[in-house]
PDB file of C-alpha atoms in Angstrom:
ATOM      1  CA  MET A   1      -0.159   0.029   0.072  1.00  0.00           C
ATOM      2  CA  GLU A   2       3.194   2.571   0.826  1.00  0.00           C
ATOM      3  CA  ASN A   3       4.869   1.425  -2.185  1.00  0.00           C
ATOM      4  CA  ARG A   4       1.893   2.950  -3.897  1.00  0.00           C
ATOM      5  CA  ILE A   5       1.079   6.068  -2.975  1.00  0.00           C
ATOM      6  CA  THR A   6       4.666   6.674  -3.027  1.00  0.00           C
ATOM      7  CA  THR A   7       4.129   4.809  -6.965  1.00  0.00           C
ATOM      8  CA  MET A   8       1.302   7.895  -6.935  1.00  0.00           C
ATOM      9  CA  ARG A   9       2.363  10.514  -5.528  1.00  0.00           C
ATOM     10  CA  ARG A  10       6.278  10.439  -8.123  1.00  0.00           C
ATOM     11  CA  THR A  11       3.214  10.494 -11.021  1.00  0.00           C
ATOM     12  CA  GLU A  12       1.271  13.367  -9.896  1.00  0.00           C
ATOM     13  CA  ALA A  13       4.099  15.159  -9.097  1.00  0.00           C
ATOM     14  CA  SER A  14       6.073  14.679 -12.566  1.00  0.00           C
ATOM     15  CA  VAL A  15       2.736  14.928 -14.852  1.00  0.00           C
ATOM     16  CA  LEU A  16       2.347  18.471 -12.836  1.00  0.00           C
ATOM     17  CA  SER A  17       6.229  19.353 -13.495  1.00  0.00           C
ATOM     18  CA  THR A  18       5.129  18.384 -16.964  1.00  0.00           C
ATOM     19  CA  ASN A  19       2.374  21.287 -17.157  1.00  0.00           C
ATOM     20  CA  LYS A  20       4.192  23.245 -16.164  1.00  0.00           C
ATOM     21  CA  VAL A  21       7.265  22.775 -18.527  1.00  0.00           C
ATOM     22  CA  ILE A  22       4.400  23.038 -21.440  1.00  0.00           C
ATOM     23  CA  ARG A  23       2.674  26.291 -19.678  1.00  0.00           C
ATOM     24  CA  ASN A  24       6.235  28.273 -19.102  1.00  0.00           C
ATOM     25  CA  THR A  25       7.011  26.492 -22.729  1.00  0.00           C
ATOM     26  CA  TYR A  26       4.113  27.932 -24.465  1.00  0.00           C
ATOM     27  CA  MET A  27       3.927  31.175 -22.755  1.00  0.00           C
ATOM     28  CA  LEU A  28       7.104  32.537 -23.339  1.00  0.00           C
ATOM     29  CA  LEU A  29       7.518  30.829 -27.198  1.00  0.00           C
ATOM     30  CA  SER A  30       4.579  33.701 -27.943  1.00  0.00           C
ATOM     31  CA  LEU A  31       6.077  36.848 -26.189  1.00  0.00           C
ATOM     32  CA  THR A  32       9.180  35.295 -28.397  1.00  0.00           C
ATOM     33  CA  LEU A  33       7.058  35.771 -31.088  1.00  0.00           C
ATOM     34  CA  ALA A  34       5.551  38.552 -30.611  1.00  0.00           C
ATOM     35  CA  PHE A  35       8.897  40.438 -30.180  1.00  0.00           C
ATOM     36  CA  SER A  36      10.881  38.857 -33.175  1.00  0.00           C
ATOM     37  CA  ALA A  37       7.427  39.964 -35.100  1.00  0.00           C
ATOM     38  CA  LEU A  38       8.331  43.541 -33.905  1.00  0.00           C
ATOM     39  CA  THR A  39      11.845  43.331 -34.421  1.00  0.00           C
ATOM     40  CA  ALA A  40      10.878  41.986 -38.416  1.00  0.00           C
ATOM     41  CA  GLY A  41       8.260  44.958 -38.000  1.00  0.00           C
ATOM     42  CA  LEU A  42      10.779  47.528 -37.187  1.00  0.00           C
ATOM     43  CA  SER A  43      13.017  46.183 -40.110  1.00  0.00           C
ATOM     44  CA  VAL A  44      10.364  46.503 -42.083  1.00  0.00           C
ATOM     45  CA  ALA A  45       9.566  50.376 -41.603  1.00  0.00           C
ATOM     46  CA  MET A  46      13.262  51.317 -41.591  1.00  0.00           C
ATOM     47  CA  GLY A  47      13.743  49.304 -44.614  1.00  0.00           C
ATOM     48  CA  LEU A  48      17.146  48.097 -43.561  1.00  0.00           C
ATOM     49  CA  PRO A  49      19.446  45.513 -45.959  1.00  0.00           C
ATOM     50  CA  HIS A  50      19.493  42.188 -44.731  1.00  0.00           C
ATOM     51  CA  PRO A  51      23.139  41.798 -42.334  1.00  0.00           C
ATOM     52  CA  GLY A  52      24.515  38.913 -44.394  1.00  0.00           C
ATOM     53  CA  LEU A  53      24.892  35.245 -44.275  1.00  0.00           C
ATOM     54  CA  ILE A  54      28.274  35.249 -42.219  1.00  0.00           C
ATOM     55  CA  LEU A  55      27.729  38.075 -39.752  1.00  0.00           C
ATOM     56  CA  THR A  56      23.482  36.433 -40.013  1.00  0.00           C
ATOM     57  CA  LEU A  57      25.101  32.743 -38.821  1.00  0.00           C
ATOM     58  CA  VAL A  58      27.643  34.992 -36.326  1.00  0.00           C
ATOM     59  CA  GLY A  59      24.568  36.163 -34.527  1.00  0.00           C
ATOM     60  CA  TYR A  60      22.365  32.897 -34.613  1.00  0.00           C
ATOM     61  CA  PHE A  61      25.131  30.642 -32.841  1.00  0.00           C
ATOM     62  CA  GLY A  62      26.813  32.791 -30.764  1.00  0.00           C
ATOM     63  CA  LEU A  63      23.457  34.349 -28.824  1.00  0.00           C
ATOM     64  CA  LEU A  64      21.909  30.640 -29.428  1.00  0.00           C
ATOM     65  CA  PHE A  65      25.395  29.402 -27.545  1.00  0.00           C
ATOM     66  CA  LEU A  66      24.541  32.112 -24.468  1.00  0.00           C
ATOM     67  CA  THR A  67      20.661  31.517 -24.228  1.00  0.00           C
ATOM     68  CA  THR A  68      22.750  27.116 -23.976  1.00  0.00           C
ATOM     69  CA  LYS A  69      25.254  28.426 -21.184  1.00  0.00           C
ATOM     70  CA  PHE A  70      22.558  29.930 -18.853  1.00  0.00           C
ATOM     71  CA  ARG A  71      19.808  27.880 -19.935  1.00  0.00           C
ATOM     72  CA  ASN A  72      19.210  27.446 -16.169  1.00  0.00           C
ATOM     73  CA  SER A  73      19.881  31.270 -15.293  1.00  0.00           C
ATOM     74  CA  GLY A  74      17.524  34.331 -15.926  1.00  0.00           C
ATOM     75  CA  LEU A  75      20.065  35.558 -18.387  1.00  0.00           C
ATOM     76  CA  GLY A  76      18.712  32.828 -20.342  1.00  0.00           C
ATOM     77  CA  ILE A  77      15.331  34.676 -20.624  1.00  0.00           C
ATOM     78  CA  VAL A  78      17.602  37.716 -21.779  1.00  0.00           C
ATOM     79  CA  PHE A  79      19.122  35.910 -24.273  1.00  0.00           C
ATOM     80  CA  VAL A  80      16.402  34.101 -25.356  1.00  0.00           C
ATOM     81  CA  PHE A  81      15.240  37.399 -26.509  1.00  0.00           C
ATOM     82  CA  ALA A  82      17.810  38.645 -28.032  1.00  0.00           C
ATOM     83  CA  LEU A  83      18.217  35.462 -30.111  1.00  0.00           C
ATOM     84  CA  THR A  84      14.381  36.019 -31.232  1.00  0.00           C
ATOM     85  CA  GLY A  85      14.901  39.473 -31.907  1.00  0.00           C
ATOM     86  CA  PHE A  86      17.874  39.017 -33.682  1.00  0.00           C
ATOM     87  CA  MET A  87      15.950  36.903 -36.644  1.00  0.00           C
ATOM     88  CA  GLY A  88      13.277  39.190 -36.377  1.00  0.00           C
ATOM     89  CA  PHE A  89      15.704  41.413 -37.317  1.00  0.00           C
ATOM     90  CA  THR A  90      17.097  39.544 -39.839  1.00  0.00           C
ATOM     91  CA  LEU A  91      13.978  38.313 -41.462  1.00  0.00           C
ATOM     92  CA  GLY A  92      12.650  42.424 -42.066  1.00  0.00           C
ATOM     93  CA  PRO A  93      14.554  42.494 -45.141  1.00  0.00           C
ATOM     94  CA  ILE A  94      13.288  39.107 -46.751  1.00  0.00           C
ATOM     95  CA  ILE A  95      10.076  40.085 -46.022  1.00  0.00           C
ATOM     96  CA  SER A  96      10.269  43.220 -47.032  1.00  0.00           C
ATOM     97  CA  ALA A  97      11.810  42.094 -51.115  1.00  0.00           C
ATOM     98  CA  TYR A  98       8.664  39.573 -50.667  1.00  0.00           C
ATOM     99  CA  LEU A  99       6.655  42.592 -49.419  1.00  0.00           C
ATOM    100  CA  SER A 100       8.166  44.170 -52.942  1.00  0.00           C
ATOM    101  CA  LEU A 101       6.285  42.441 -55.386  1.00  0.00           C
ATOM    102  CA  PRO A 102       2.788  42.049 -57.315  1.00  0.00           C
ATOM    103  CA  ASN A 103       1.436  39.821 -54.796  1.00  0.00           C
ATOM    104  CA  GLY A 104       3.912  39.830 -52.563  1.00  0.00           C
ATOM    105  CA  GLY A 105       1.729  40.591 -49.420  1.00  0.00           C
ATOM    106  CA  SER A 106      -0.681  37.549 -50.400  1.00  0.00           C
ATOM    107  CA  ILE A 107       1.799  35.578 -50.376  1.00  0.00           C
ATOM    108  CA  VAL A 108       3.330  36.703 -46.807  1.00  0.00           C
ATOM    109  CA  MET A 109       0.002  35.964 -45.808  1.00  0.00           C
ATOM    110  CA  GLN A 110      -0.451  32.832 -46.963  1.00  0.00           C
ATOM    111  CA  ALA A 111       3.058  32.077 -45.629  1.00  0.00           C
ATOM    112  CA  MET A 112       1.993  33.390 -42.330  1.00  0.00           C
ATOM    113  CA  ALA A 113      -1.426  31.053 -42.310  1.00  0.00           C
ATOM    114  CA  GLY A 114       0.188  28.116 -43.662  1.00  0.00           C
ATOM    115  CA  THR A 115       2.861  28.402 -40.713  1.00  0.00           C
ATOM    116  CA  ALA A 116       0.410  28.832 -38.276  1.00  0.00           C
ATOM    117  CA  ALA A 117      -1.588  26.224 -39.220  1.00  0.00           C
ATOM    118  CA  ILE A 118       0.856  23.278 -39.851  1.00  0.00           C
ATOM    119  CA  PHE A 119       2.356  24.388 -35.811  1.00  0.00           C
ATOM    120  CA  LEU A 120      -1.009  24.354 -33.943  1.00  0.00           C
ATOM    121  CA  GLY A 121      -2.121  21.694 -36.147  1.00  0.00           C
ATOM    122  CA  LEU A 122       1.045  18.957 -35.351  1.00  0.00           C
ATOM    123  CA  SER A 123       1.644  20.550 -31.665  1.00  0.00           C
ATOM    124  CA  ALA A 124      -2.275  19.687 -31.346  1.00  0.00           C
ATOM    125  CA  TYR A 125      -1.924  16.465 -32.396  1.00  0.00           C
ATOM    126  CA  ALA A 126       1.276  15.229 -30.279  1.00  0.00           C
ATOM    127  CA  VAL A 127      -0.579  16.853 -26.753  1.00  0.00           C
ATOM    128  CA  THR A 128      -3.733  15.331 -27.817  1.00  0.00           C
ATOM    129  CA  THR A 129      -2.655  11.626 -29.009  1.00  0.00           C
ATOM    130  CA  ARG A 130       0.617  11.944 -26.246  1.00  0.00           C
ATOM    131  CA  LYS A 131       1.866   9.747 -28.932  1.00  0.00           C
ATOM    132  CA  ASP A 132       6.136   9.008 -28.605  1.00  0.00           C
ATOM    133  CA  PHE A 133       8.305  10.657 -31.058  1.00  0.00           C
ATOM    134  CA  SER A 134      11.631  10.641 -29.684  1.00  0.00           C
ATOM    135  CA  PHE A 135      12.421   8.104 -32.199  1.00  0.00           C
ATOM    136  CA  MET A 136      12.524  10.616 -34.589  1.00  0.00           C
ATOM    137  CA  GLY A 137      15.400  12.578 -32.992  1.00  0.00           C
ATOM    138  CA  GLY A 138      18.180  10.814 -34.676  1.00  0.00           C
ATOM    139  CA  PHE A 139      16.508  11.416 -38.222  1.00  0.00           C
ATOM    140  CA  LEU A 140      15.729  15.209 -37.657  1.00  0.00           C
ATOM    141  CA  MET A 141      19.671  15.727 -36.609  1.00  0.00           C
ATOM    142  CA  VAL A 142      21.029  14.293 -39.479  1.00  0.00           C
ATOM    143  CA  GLY A 143      18.503  15.717 -41.881  1.00  0.00           C
ATOM    144  CA  ILE A 144      18.895  19.328 -41.059  1.00  0.00           C
ATOM    145  CA  LEU A 145      22.568  19.097 -40.646  1.00  0.00           C
ATOM    146  CA  VAL A 146      22.255  17.447 -44.331  1.00  0.00           C
ATOM    147  CA  ALA A 147      19.800  20.299 -45.401  1.00  0.00           C
ATOM    148  CA  PHE A 148      21.690  22.921 -43.720  1.00  0.00           C
ATOM    149  CA  LEU A 149      24.998  22.695 -45.280  1.00  0.00           C
ATOM    150  CA  ALA A 150      23.158  21.818 -49.070  1.00  0.00           C
ATOM    151  CA  GLY A 151      21.433  25.386 -47.857  1.00  0.00           C
ATOM    152  CA  LEU A 152      24.078  26.904 -47.431  1.00  0.00           C
ATOM    153  CA  GLY A 153      25.803  25.529 -50.490  1.00  0.00           C
ATOM    154  CA  ALA A 154      22.916  26.570 -52.820  1.00  0.00           C
ATOM    155  CA  VAL A 155      23.954  29.593 -51.721  1.00  0.00           C
ATOM    156  CA  PHE A 156      27.830  29.942 -52.542  1.00  0.00           C
ATOM    157  CA  PHE A 157      27.261  28.326 -55.973  1.00  0.00           C
ATOM    158  CA  SER A 158      23.924  29.999 -56.667  1.00  0.00           C
ATOM    159  CA  ILE A 159      21.420  26.674 -57.428  1.00  0.00           C
ATOM    160  CA  PRO A 160      18.083  27.800 -57.472  1.00  0.00           C
ATOM    161  CA  ALA A 161      17.316  24.327 -57.874  1.00  0.00           C
ATOM    162  CA  LEU A 162      18.811  23.402 -55.059  1.00  0.00           C
ATOM    163  CA  SER A 163      17.474  26.066 -52.756  1.00  0.00           C
ATOM    164  CA  LEU A 164      14.085  25.075 -53.524  1.00  0.00           C
ATOM    165  CA  THR A 165      14.507  21.676 -52.866  1.00  0.00           C
ATOM    166  CA  VAL A 166      15.935  22.538 -49.092  1.00  0.00           C
ATOM    167  CA  SER A 167      13.209  24.600 -48.650  1.00  0.00           C
ATOM    168  CA  ALA A 168      10.908  21.832 -48.864  1.00  0.00           C
ATOM    169  CA  ALA A 169      12.780  19.447 -47.030  1.00  0.00           C
ATOM    170  CA  PHE A 170      13.101  21.673 -44.591  1.00  0.00           C
ATOM    171  CA  VAL A 171       9.717  21.953 -44.435  1.00  0.00           C
ATOM    172  CA  LEU A 172       9.271  18.562 -43.467  1.00  0.00           C
ATOM    173  CA  LEU A 173      12.131  18.413 -41.418  1.00  0.00           C
ATOM    174  CA  MET A 174      11.086  21.652 -39.329  1.00  0.00           C
ATOM    175  CA  SER A 175       7.404  19.844 -39.087  1.00  0.00           C
ATOM    176  CA  GLY A 176       9.061  16.909 -37.716  1.00  0.00           C
ATOM    177  CA  LEU A 177      10.465  18.649 -35.574  1.00  0.00           C
ATOM    178  CA  ILE A 178       7.821  20.793 -34.016  1.00  0.00           C
ATOM    179  CA  LEU A 179       5.912  17.194 -33.470  1.00  0.00           C
ATOM    180  CA  TYR A 180       9.355  16.011 -31.647  1.00  0.00           C
ATOM    181  CA  GLU A 181      10.198  18.305 -29.373  1.00  0.00           C
ATOM    182  CA  THR A 182       6.456  18.676 -28.031  1.00  0.00           C
ATOM    183  CA  SER A 183       6.591  15.094 -27.426  1.00  0.00           C
ATOM    184  CA  ASN A 184       9.758  15.722 -25.938  1.00  0.00           C
ATOM    185  CA  ILE A 185       8.180  17.599 -23.440  1.00  0.00           C
ATOM    186  CA  ILE A 186       4.917  15.278 -22.465  1.00  0.00           C
ATOM    187  CA  HIS A 187       6.915  12.604 -22.071  1.00  0.00           C
ATOM    188  CA  GLY A 188       9.864  14.900 -19.351  1.00  0.00           C
ATOM    189  CA  GLY A 189      12.367  13.897 -22.121  1.00  0.00           C
ATOM    190  CA  GLU A 190      12.327  17.990 -22.261  1.00  0.00           C
ATOM    191  CA  THR A 191      12.021  20.263 -18.822  1.00  0.00           C
ATOM    192  CA  ASN A 192      13.690  23.314 -19.472  1.00  0.00           C
ATOM    193  CA  TYR A 193      11.541  25.577 -21.109  1.00  0.00           C
ATOM    194  CA  VAL A 194      13.813  27.814 -21.997  1.00  0.00           C
ATOM    195  CA  MET A 195      15.581  25.349 -24.836  1.00  0.00           C
ATOM    196  CA  ALA A 196      12.449  24.036 -25.360  1.00  0.00           C
ATOM    197  CA  THR A 197      10.847  27.299 -26.627  1.00  0.00           C
ATOM    198  CA  VAL A 198      14.553  27.737 -28.342  1.00  0.00           C
ATOM    199  CA  THR A 199      13.908  24.542 -30.119  1.00  0.00           C
ATOM    200  CA  LEU A 200      10.064  25.791 -31.699  1.00  0.00           C
ATOM    201  CA  PHE A 201      11.065  29.021 -32.485  1.00  0.00           C
ATOM    202  CA  VAL A 202      13.268  27.734 -34.213  1.00  0.00           C
ATOM    203  CA  SER A 203      11.424  25.450 -36.352  1.00  0.00           C
ATOM    204  CA  ILE A 204       8.419  28.276 -36.287  1.00  0.00           C
ATOM    205  CA  PHE A 205      10.862  30.197 -38.033  1.00  0.00           C
ATOM    206  CA  ASN A 206      12.250  28.146 -40.877  1.00  0.00           C
ATOM    207  CA  LEU A 207       9.094  26.757 -41.768  1.00  0.00           C
ATOM    208  CA  PHE A 208       8.117  30.464 -42.444  1.00  0.00           C
ATOM    209  CA  THR A 209      11.173  30.792 -44.110  1.00  0.00           C
ATOM    210  CA  SER A 210      10.635  27.899 -46.089  1.00  0.00           C
ATOM    211  CA  LEU A 211       7.348  28.037 -47.286  1.00  0.00           C
ATOM    212  CA  LEU A 212       7.699  31.952 -48.010  1.00  0.00           C
ATOM    213  CA  HIS A 213      10.411  30.887 -50.549  1.00  0.00           C
ATOM    214  CA  LEU A 214       8.170  27.440 -51.840  1.00  0.00           C
ATOM    215  CA  LEU A 215       4.887  29.955 -52.401  1.00  0.00           C
ATOM    216  CA  GLY A 216       7.243  32.669 -54.341  1.00  0.00           C
ATOM    217  CA  PHE A 217       8.358  30.078 -56.572  1.00  0.00           C
ATOM    218  CA  ALA A 218       4.425  28.730 -57.419  1.00  0.00           C
ATOM    219  CA  SER A 219       3.961  32.172 -58.229  1.00  0.00           C
ATOM    220  CA  ASN A 220       6.835  32.954 -60.737  1.00  0.00           C
ATOM    221  CA  ASP A 221       8.610  35.559 -58.752  1.00  0.00           C
TER     222      ASP A 221
END
């Protein structure tokens, strides 16, 4: 009887801890998305140029490193906003380029709607079914690394067909990452809401930019 009570208490504590991580993750994710949208909007309004690939990569990986290092302290929150704000800043010039097209506004709105639908749908599926998608971890890690390197190759060697292939691959990979990370939180594999937020934010960001690229190509722009 005593063992049963102890087990029940441990299970209850685990459920409460998981629910807290989920709640904190989605709260922080909402705030970072809003902040990123603000910095992207300011970048568009001010007509700022894109900082370039090298500065973008240095800024992204540098802030990601600092966020990871301080993930268990208050500074982790600061660096999360610095990272997502920087990503919004780099997104602004890309959005401006699409908005300058004849049907650019429609392309941007479709990409936003598609991103929201995919994220909400996959998140709801993972939460309601509570399926374990941990088996996808290795595949996603390798796939994202290969797609990232292929994307760099497409930029340096100016290969449009490869760039489109990478965008299509990222749509699938980021969808898988959303399922994986949400499942990871539910089943206690991810207990740090700062890192969970970063993973989901990066998934949403890459999903949006990839859809933007594909929709722009489909519209012959």
